[in-house]
CSV table of C-alpha atoms and ligand atoms in Angstrom, one decimal:
chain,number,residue,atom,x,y,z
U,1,UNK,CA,14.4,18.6,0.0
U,2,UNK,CA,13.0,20.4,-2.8
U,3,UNK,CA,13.4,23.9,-3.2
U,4,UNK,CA,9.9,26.4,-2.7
U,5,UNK,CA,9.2,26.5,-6.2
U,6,UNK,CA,10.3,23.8,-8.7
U,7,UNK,CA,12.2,25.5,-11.6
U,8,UNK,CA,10.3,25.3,-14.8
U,9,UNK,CA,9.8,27.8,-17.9
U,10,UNK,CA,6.5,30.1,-17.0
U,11,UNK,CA,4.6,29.6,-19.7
U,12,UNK,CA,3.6,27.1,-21.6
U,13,UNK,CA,4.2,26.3,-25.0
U,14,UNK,CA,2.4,24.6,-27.5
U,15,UNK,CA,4.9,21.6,-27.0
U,16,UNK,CA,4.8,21.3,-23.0
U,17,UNK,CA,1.9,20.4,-21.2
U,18,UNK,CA,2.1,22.0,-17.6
U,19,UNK,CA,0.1,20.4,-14.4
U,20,UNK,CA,0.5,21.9,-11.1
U,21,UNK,CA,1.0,21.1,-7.6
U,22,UNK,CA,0.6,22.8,-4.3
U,23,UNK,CA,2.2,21.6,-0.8
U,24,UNK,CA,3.3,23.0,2.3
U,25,UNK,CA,6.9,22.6,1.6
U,26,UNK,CA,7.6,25.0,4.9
U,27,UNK,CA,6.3,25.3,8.2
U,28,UNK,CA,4.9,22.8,10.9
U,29,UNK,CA,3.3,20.2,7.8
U,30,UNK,CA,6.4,20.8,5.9
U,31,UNK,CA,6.9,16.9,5.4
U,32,UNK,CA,3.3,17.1,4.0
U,33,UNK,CA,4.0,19.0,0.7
U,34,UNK,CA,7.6,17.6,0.5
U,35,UNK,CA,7.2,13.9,0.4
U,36,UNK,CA,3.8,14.8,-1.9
U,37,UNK,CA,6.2,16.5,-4.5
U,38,UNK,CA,8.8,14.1,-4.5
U,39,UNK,CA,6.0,11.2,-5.3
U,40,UNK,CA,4.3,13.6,-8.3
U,41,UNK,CA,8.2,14.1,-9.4
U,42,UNK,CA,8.7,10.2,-9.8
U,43,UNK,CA,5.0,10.0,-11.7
U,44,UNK,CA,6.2,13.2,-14.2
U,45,UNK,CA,9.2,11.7,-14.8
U,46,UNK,CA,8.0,8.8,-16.1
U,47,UNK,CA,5.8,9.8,-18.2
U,48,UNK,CA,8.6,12.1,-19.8
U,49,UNK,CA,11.0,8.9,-20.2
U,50,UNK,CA,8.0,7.4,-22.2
U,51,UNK,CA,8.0,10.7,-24.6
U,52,UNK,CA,5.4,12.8,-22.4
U,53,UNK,CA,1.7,12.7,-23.7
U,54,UNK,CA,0.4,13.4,-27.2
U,55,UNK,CA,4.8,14.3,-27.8
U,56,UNK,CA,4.6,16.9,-25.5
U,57,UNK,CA,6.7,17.2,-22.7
U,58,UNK,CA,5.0,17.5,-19.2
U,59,UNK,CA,6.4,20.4,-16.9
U,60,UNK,CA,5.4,20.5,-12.9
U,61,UNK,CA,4.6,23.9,-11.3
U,62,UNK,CA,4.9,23.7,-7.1
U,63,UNK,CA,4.1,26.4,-5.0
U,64,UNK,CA,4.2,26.2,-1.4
U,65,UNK,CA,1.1,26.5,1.0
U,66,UNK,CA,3.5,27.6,3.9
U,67,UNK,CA,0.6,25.5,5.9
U,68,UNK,CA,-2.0,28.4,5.2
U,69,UNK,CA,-5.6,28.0,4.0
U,70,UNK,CA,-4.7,31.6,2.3
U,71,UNK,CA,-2.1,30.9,0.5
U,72,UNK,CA,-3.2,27.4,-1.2
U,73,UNK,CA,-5.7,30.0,-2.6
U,74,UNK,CA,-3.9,32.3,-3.7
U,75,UNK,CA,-0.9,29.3,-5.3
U,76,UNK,CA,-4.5,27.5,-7.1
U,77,UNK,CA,-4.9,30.8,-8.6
U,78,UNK,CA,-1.8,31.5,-9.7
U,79,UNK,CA,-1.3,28.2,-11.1
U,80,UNK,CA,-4.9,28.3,-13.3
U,81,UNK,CA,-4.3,31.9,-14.5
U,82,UNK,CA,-0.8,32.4,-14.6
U,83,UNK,CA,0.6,28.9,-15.2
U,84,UNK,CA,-2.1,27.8,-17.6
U,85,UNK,CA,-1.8,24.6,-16.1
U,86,UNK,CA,-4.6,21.6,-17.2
U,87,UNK,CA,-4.5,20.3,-13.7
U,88,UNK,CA,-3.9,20.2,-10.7
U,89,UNK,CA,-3.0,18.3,-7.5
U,90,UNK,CA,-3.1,18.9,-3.9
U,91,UNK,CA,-3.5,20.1,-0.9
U,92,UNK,CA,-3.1,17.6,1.8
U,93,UNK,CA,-4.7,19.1,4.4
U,94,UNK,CA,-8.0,18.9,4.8
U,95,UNK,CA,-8.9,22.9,5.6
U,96,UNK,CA,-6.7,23.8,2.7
U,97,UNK,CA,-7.8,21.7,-0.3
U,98,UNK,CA,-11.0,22.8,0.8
U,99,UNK,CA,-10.0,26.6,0.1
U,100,UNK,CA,-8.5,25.1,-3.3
U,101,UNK,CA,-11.5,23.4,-4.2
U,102,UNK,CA,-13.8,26.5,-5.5
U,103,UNK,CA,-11.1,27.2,-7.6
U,104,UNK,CA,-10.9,24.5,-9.6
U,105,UNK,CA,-14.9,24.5,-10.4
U,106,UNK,CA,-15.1,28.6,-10.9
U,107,UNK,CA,-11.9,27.9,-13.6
U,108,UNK,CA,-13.2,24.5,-14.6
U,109,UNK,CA,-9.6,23.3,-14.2
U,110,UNK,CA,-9.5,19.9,-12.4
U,111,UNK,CA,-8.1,19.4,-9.0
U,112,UNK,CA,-7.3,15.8,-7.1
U,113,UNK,CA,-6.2,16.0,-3.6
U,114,UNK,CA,-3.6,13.6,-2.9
U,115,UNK,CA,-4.6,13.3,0.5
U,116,UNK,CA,-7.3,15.3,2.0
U,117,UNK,CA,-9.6,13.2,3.2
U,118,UNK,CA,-13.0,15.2,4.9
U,119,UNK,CA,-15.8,15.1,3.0
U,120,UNK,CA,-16.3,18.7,2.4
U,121,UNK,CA,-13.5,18.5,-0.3
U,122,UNK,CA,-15.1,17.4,-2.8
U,123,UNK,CA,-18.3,18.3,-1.8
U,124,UNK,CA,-19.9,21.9,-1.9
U,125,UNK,CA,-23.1,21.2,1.2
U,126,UNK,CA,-24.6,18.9,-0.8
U,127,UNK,CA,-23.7,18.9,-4.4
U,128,UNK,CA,-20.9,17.2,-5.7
U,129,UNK,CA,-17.9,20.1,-7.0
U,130,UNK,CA,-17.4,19.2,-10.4
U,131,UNK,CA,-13.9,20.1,-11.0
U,132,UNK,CA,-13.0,18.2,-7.8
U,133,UNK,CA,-11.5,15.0,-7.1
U,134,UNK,CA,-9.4,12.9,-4.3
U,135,UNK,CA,-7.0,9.2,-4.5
U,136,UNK,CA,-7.7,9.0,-0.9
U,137,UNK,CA,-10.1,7.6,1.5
U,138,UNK,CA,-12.9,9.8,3.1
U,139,UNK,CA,-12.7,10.1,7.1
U,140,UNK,CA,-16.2,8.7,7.9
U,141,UNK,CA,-14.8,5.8,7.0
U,142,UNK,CA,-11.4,6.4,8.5
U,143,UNK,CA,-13.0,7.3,12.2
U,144,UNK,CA,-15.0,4.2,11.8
U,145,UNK,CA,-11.4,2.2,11.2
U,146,UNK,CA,-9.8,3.1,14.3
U,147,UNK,CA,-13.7,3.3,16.9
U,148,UNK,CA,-13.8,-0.7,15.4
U,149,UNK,CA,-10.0,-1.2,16.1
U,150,UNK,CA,-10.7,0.1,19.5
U,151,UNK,CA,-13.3,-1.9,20.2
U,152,UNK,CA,-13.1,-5.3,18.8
U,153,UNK,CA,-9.3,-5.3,18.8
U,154,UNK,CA,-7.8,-3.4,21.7
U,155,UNK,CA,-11.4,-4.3,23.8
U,156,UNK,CA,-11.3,-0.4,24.6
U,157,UNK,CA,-14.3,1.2,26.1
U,158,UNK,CA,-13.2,4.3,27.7
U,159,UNK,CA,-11.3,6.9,25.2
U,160,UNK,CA,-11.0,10.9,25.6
U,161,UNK,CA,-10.4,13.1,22.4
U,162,UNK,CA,-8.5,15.8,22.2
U,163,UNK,CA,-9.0,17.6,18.5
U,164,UNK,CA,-8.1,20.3,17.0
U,165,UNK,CA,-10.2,22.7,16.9
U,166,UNK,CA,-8.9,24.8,14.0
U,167,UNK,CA,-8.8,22.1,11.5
U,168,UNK,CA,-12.3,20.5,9.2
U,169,UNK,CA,-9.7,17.2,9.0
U,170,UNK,CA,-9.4,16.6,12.9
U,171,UNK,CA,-12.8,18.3,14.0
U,172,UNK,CA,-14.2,15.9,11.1
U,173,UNK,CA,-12.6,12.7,12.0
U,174,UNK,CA,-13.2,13.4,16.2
U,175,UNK,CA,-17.1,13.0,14.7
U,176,UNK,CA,-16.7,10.7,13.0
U,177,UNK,CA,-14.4,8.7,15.7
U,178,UNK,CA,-17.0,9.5,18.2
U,179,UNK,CA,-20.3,8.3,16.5
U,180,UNK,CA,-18.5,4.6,16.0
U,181,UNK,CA,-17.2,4.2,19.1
U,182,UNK,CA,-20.5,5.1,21.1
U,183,UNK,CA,-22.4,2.5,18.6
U,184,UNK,CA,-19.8,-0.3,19.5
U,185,UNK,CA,-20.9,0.4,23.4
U,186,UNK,CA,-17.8,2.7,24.1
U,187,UNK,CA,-17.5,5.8,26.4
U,188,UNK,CA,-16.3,9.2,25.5
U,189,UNK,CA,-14.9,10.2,28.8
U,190,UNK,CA,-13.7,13.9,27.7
U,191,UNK,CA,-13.6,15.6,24.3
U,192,UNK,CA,-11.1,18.7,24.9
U,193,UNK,CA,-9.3,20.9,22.2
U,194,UNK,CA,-6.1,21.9,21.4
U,195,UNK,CA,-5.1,24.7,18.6
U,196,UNK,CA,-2.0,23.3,16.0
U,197,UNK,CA,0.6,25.1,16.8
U,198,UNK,CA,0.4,24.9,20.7
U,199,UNK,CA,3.3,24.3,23.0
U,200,UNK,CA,1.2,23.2,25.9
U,201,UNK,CA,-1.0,20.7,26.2
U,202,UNK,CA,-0.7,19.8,29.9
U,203,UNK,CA,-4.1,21.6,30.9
U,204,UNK,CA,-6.0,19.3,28.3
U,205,UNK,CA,-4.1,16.1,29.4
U,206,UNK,CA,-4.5,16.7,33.3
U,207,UNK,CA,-7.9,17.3,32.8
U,208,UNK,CA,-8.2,13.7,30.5
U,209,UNK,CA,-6.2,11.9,33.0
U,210,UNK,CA,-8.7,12.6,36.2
U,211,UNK,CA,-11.3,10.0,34.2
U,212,UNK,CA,-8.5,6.9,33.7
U,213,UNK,CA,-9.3,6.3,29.9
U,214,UNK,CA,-8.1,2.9,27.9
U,215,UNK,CA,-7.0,5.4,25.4
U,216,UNK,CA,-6.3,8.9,24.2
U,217,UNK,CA,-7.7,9.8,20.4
U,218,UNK,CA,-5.8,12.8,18.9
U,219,UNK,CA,-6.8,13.1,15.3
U,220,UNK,CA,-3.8,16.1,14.8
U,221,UNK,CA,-0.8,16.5,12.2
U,222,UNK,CA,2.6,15.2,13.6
U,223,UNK,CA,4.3,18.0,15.1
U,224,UNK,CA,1.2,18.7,17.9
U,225,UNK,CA,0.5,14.9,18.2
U,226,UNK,CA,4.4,14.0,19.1
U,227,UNK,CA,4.5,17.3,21.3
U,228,UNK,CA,1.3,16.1,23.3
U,229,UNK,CA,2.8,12.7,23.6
U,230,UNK,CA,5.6,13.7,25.3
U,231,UNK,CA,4.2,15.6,27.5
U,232,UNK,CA,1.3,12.9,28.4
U,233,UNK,CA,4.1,10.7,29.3
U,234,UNK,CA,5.4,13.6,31.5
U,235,UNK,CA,2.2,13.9,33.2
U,236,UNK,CA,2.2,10.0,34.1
U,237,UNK,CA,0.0,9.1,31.2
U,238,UNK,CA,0.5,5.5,30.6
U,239,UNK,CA,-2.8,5.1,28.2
U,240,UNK,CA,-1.6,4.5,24.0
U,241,UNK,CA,-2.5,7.1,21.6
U,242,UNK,CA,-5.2,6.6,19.0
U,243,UNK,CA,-4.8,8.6,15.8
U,244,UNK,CA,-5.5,9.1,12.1
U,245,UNK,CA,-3.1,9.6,8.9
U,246,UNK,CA,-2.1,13.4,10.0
U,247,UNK,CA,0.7,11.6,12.1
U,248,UNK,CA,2.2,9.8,9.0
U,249,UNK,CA,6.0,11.5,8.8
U,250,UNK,CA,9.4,10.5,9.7
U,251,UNK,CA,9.1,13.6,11.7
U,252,UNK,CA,7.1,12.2,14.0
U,253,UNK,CA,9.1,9.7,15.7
U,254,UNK,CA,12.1,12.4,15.9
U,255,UNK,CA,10.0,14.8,18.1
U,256,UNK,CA,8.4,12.0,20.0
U,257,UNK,CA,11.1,10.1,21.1
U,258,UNK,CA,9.6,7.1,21.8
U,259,UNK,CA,7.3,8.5,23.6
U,260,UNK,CA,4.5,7.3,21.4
U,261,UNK,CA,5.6,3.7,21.9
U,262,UNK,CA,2.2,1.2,22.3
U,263,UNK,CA,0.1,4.0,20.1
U,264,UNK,CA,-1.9,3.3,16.8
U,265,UNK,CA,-2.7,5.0,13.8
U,266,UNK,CA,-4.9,4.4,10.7
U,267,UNK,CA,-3.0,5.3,7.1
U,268,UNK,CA,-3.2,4.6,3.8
U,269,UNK,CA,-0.3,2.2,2.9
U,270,UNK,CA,2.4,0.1,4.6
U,271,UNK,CA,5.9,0.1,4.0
U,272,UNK,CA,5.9,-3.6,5.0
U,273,UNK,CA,3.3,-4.8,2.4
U,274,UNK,CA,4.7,-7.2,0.2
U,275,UNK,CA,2.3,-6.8,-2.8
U,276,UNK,CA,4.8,-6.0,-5.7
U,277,UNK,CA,3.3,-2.7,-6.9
U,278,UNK,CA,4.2,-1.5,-3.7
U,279,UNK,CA,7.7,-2.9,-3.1
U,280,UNK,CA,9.0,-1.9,-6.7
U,281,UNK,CA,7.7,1.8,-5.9
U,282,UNK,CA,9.8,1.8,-2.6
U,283,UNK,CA,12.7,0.3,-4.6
U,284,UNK,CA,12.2,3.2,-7.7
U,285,UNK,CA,11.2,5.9,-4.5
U,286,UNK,CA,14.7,4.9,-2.3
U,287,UNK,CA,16.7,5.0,-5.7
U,288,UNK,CA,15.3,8.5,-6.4
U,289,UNK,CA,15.5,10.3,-3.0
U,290,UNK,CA,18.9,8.9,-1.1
U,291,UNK,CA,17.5,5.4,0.2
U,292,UNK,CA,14.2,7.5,1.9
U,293,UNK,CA,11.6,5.0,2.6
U,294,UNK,CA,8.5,7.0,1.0
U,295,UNK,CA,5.6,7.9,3.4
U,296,UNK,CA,2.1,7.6,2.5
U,297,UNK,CA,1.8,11.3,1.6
U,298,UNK,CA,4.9,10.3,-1.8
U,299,UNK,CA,2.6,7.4,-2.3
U,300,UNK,CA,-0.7,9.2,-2.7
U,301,UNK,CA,2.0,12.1,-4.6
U,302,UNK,CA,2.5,9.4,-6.9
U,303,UNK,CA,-1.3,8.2,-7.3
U,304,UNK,CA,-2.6,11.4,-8.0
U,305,UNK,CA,-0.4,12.5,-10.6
U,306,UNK,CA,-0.6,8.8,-12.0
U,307,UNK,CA,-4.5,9.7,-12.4
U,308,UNK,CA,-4.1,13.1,-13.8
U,309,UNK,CA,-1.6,11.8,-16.6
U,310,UNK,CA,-3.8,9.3,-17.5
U,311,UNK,CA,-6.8,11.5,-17.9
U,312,UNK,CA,-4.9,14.0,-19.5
U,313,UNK,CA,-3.3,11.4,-22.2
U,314,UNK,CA,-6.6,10.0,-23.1
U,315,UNK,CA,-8.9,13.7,-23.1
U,316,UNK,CA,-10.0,14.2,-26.4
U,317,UNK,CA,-8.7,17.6,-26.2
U,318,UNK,CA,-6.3,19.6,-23.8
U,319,UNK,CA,-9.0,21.4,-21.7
U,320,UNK,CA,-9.9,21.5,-18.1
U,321,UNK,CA,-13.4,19.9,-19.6
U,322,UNK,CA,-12.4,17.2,-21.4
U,323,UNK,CA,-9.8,16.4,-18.6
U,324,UNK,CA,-12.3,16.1,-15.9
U,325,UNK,CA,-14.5,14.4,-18.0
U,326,UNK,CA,-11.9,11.5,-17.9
U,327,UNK,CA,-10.9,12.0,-14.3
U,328,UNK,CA,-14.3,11.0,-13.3
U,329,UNK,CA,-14.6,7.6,-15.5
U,330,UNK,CA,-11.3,6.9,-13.4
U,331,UNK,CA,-12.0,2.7,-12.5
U,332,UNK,CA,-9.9,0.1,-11.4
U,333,UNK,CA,-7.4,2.2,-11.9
U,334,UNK,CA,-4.1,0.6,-10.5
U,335,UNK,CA,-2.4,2.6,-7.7
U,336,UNK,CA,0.6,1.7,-5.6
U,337,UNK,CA,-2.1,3.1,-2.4
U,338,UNK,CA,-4.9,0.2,-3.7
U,339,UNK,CA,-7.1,0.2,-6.8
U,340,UNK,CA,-8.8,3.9,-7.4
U,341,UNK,CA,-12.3,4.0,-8.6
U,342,UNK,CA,-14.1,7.4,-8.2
U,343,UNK,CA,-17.9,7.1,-7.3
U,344,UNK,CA,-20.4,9.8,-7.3
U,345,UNK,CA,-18.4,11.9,-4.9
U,346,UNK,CA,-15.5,11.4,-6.9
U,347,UNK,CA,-14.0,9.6,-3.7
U,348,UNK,CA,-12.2,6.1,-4.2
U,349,UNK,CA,-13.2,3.1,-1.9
U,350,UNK,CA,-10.2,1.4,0.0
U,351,UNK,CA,-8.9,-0.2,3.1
U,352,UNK,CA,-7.1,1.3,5.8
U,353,UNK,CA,-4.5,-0.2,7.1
U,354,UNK,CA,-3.4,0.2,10.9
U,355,UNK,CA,-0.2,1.1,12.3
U,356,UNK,CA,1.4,0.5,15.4
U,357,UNK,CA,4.3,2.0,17.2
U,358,UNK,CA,6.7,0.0,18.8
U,359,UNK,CA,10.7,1.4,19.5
U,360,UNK,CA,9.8,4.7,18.0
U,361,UNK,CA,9.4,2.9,14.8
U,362,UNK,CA,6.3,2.1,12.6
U,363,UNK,CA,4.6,-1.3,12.5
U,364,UNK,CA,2.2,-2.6,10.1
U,365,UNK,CA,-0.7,-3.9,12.6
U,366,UNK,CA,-3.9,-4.1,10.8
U,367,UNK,CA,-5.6,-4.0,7.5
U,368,UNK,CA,-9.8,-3.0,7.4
U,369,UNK,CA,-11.9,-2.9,5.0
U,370,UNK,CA,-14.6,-1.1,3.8
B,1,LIG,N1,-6.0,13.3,5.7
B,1,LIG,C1,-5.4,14.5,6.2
B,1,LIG,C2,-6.3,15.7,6.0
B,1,LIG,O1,-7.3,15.6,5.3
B,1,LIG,C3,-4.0,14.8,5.5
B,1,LIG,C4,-3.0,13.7,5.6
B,1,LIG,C5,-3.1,12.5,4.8
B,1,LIG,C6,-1.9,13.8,6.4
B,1,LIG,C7,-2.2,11.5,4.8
B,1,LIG,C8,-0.9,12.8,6.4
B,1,LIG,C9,-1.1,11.6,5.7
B,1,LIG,O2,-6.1,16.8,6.5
């Protein structure tokens, strides 16, 4: 794993050109920031094997979020005003990037989230944030992936949500979950809440269980998600889980146990796809990191940084403007998690693919489309 703080020299000099990163590297999400470090890593590293940019040698600064709105703040700062850094990339969670996200525009210092996907990210109410960009998919689109798997795949048409209540990603996606599954003709037969971090969900699941649902939806991050699943399966719960990307880690299946088995989530990429830009990553990711199959978080790692690099090597001049000018005229640009172009919102458009568990394992099920 890598260490809290990858080691580089401070400042930078007139030959290195320095980007950051911040990542919960510790704590509950700790898989989050890790596997999104070791993707940028990969992307950094090759540029440096090709001679850097303009000759100049690109450095990474990482600081760790410790899974706290607060301190992705504070590590944005410290990156734009201590660091000097052109760019940079993060959070993954939703509620963080979006306490990162002022930052960039007030310093005019581009930011791309690898992986946060609520709208608010890029958006301040209703005005697109400048300095602001993601490589992911949004989550209106996401809850609209799994209400329409639900419906026309599984036949569902009774599901209970249990959300988050402390989190814009899983309060956003319940929404958004909620208003296509009601269109399709389903029935929402409880919407209860849980906090991340909870040990004990059995109030929230007895209470769900009383109404006999086809399925539960918990858009949470992995540790809460496997937790709850194993006690739903205590309580007698037979029903599959429904779920978003938050549940993407190898973590997931060691807390779960299997319990899980029959459940489906929506994510960004596939292990099992056998388009080559995505089996040569796996093959350059496994050599890199001792065999590790990469998630989707090292994926979209890779993708960000892949954008930023770009930008960066064809900005007329090294500045937070120029850089973002060339961010935004990002199209067709080819990532290993689908083709990135950023529209108005500086969001991409691309499919979701579905995942299903079966022997505590990960299994490519679906693949929607916008
Ligand atoms: N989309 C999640 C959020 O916005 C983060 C996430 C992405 C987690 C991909 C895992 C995998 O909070």
């Amino acid at each position: 794993p890598p260490t809290a703080e990858t080691k580089v020299s401070a400042a930078p000099t007139s030959d290195t050109i320095v980007i950051g990163h911040v990542g919960s590297l510790t704590g509950n999400e700790a898989t989050f920031g890790q596997s999104s470090d070791n993707g940028i890593k990969l992307a950094v590293e090759e540029i440096n094997k090709k001679n850097g940019i303009k000759g100049k040698k690109v450095v990474l600064k990482t600081y760790d979020s410790q899974g706290k709105p607060e301190e992705a703040a504070v590590a944005a700062t410290r990156l734009v005003t201590q660091d000097k850094v052109l760019t940079f990339l993060g959070e993954v969670a939703s509620s963080r990037s979006i306490a990162m996200a002022p930052i960039a525009d007030s310093n005019k210092i581009p930011m791309i989230s690898n992986a946060s996907t609520n709208p608010k990210v890029t958006k301040d109410g209703d005005k697109t944030r400048p300095y602001v960009f993601r490589v992911c998919y949004i989550d209106p689109f996401q809850g609209t992936v799994m209400a329409k798997f639900a419906v026309e795949n599984k036949k569902f048409k009774k599901v209970a949500i249990l959300r988050d209540v402390g989190n814009d990603y899983s309060v956003g996606l319940a929404n958004f979950f909620t208003e296509t599954f009601k269109k399709l003709g389903g029935e929402i037969t409880d919407d209860v809440s849980f906090k991340a971090g909870d040990q004990d969900f059995k109030a929230q699941l007895t209470k769900v269980k009383g109404k006999n649902p086809d399925a539960l939806y918990v858009p949470g991050y992995y540790t809460d998600v496997a937790l709850l699943a194993r006690q739903a399966r205590e309580l007698g719960l037979k029903q599959p889980l429904m779920g978003g990307d938050g549940w993407d880690s190898p973590k997931l299946f060691e807390i779960a146990k299997g319990s899980l088995d029959g459940s489906y989530f929506s994510n960004h990429y596939s292990p099992e796809d056998k388009s080559p830009v995505v089996q040569d990553f796996i093959t350059k990711y496994k050599a890199a990191y001792g065999g590790a199959t990469p998630d989707a978080l090292a994926v979209l790692g890779y993708d960000a940084a892949s954008v930023a690099l770009a930008a960066i090597e064809k900005a007329k001049e090294l500045t937070g403007p120029a850089i973002r000018d060339e961010i935004e005229k990002t199209k067709d640009f080819k990532g290993v998690s689908g083709n990135i172009t950023l529209d108005a919102d500086h969001n991409p458009v691309k499919s979701s693919v579905v995942i299903g568990i079966e022997k505590n394992a990960q299994k490519y099920a679906a693949t929607i489309n916008p």
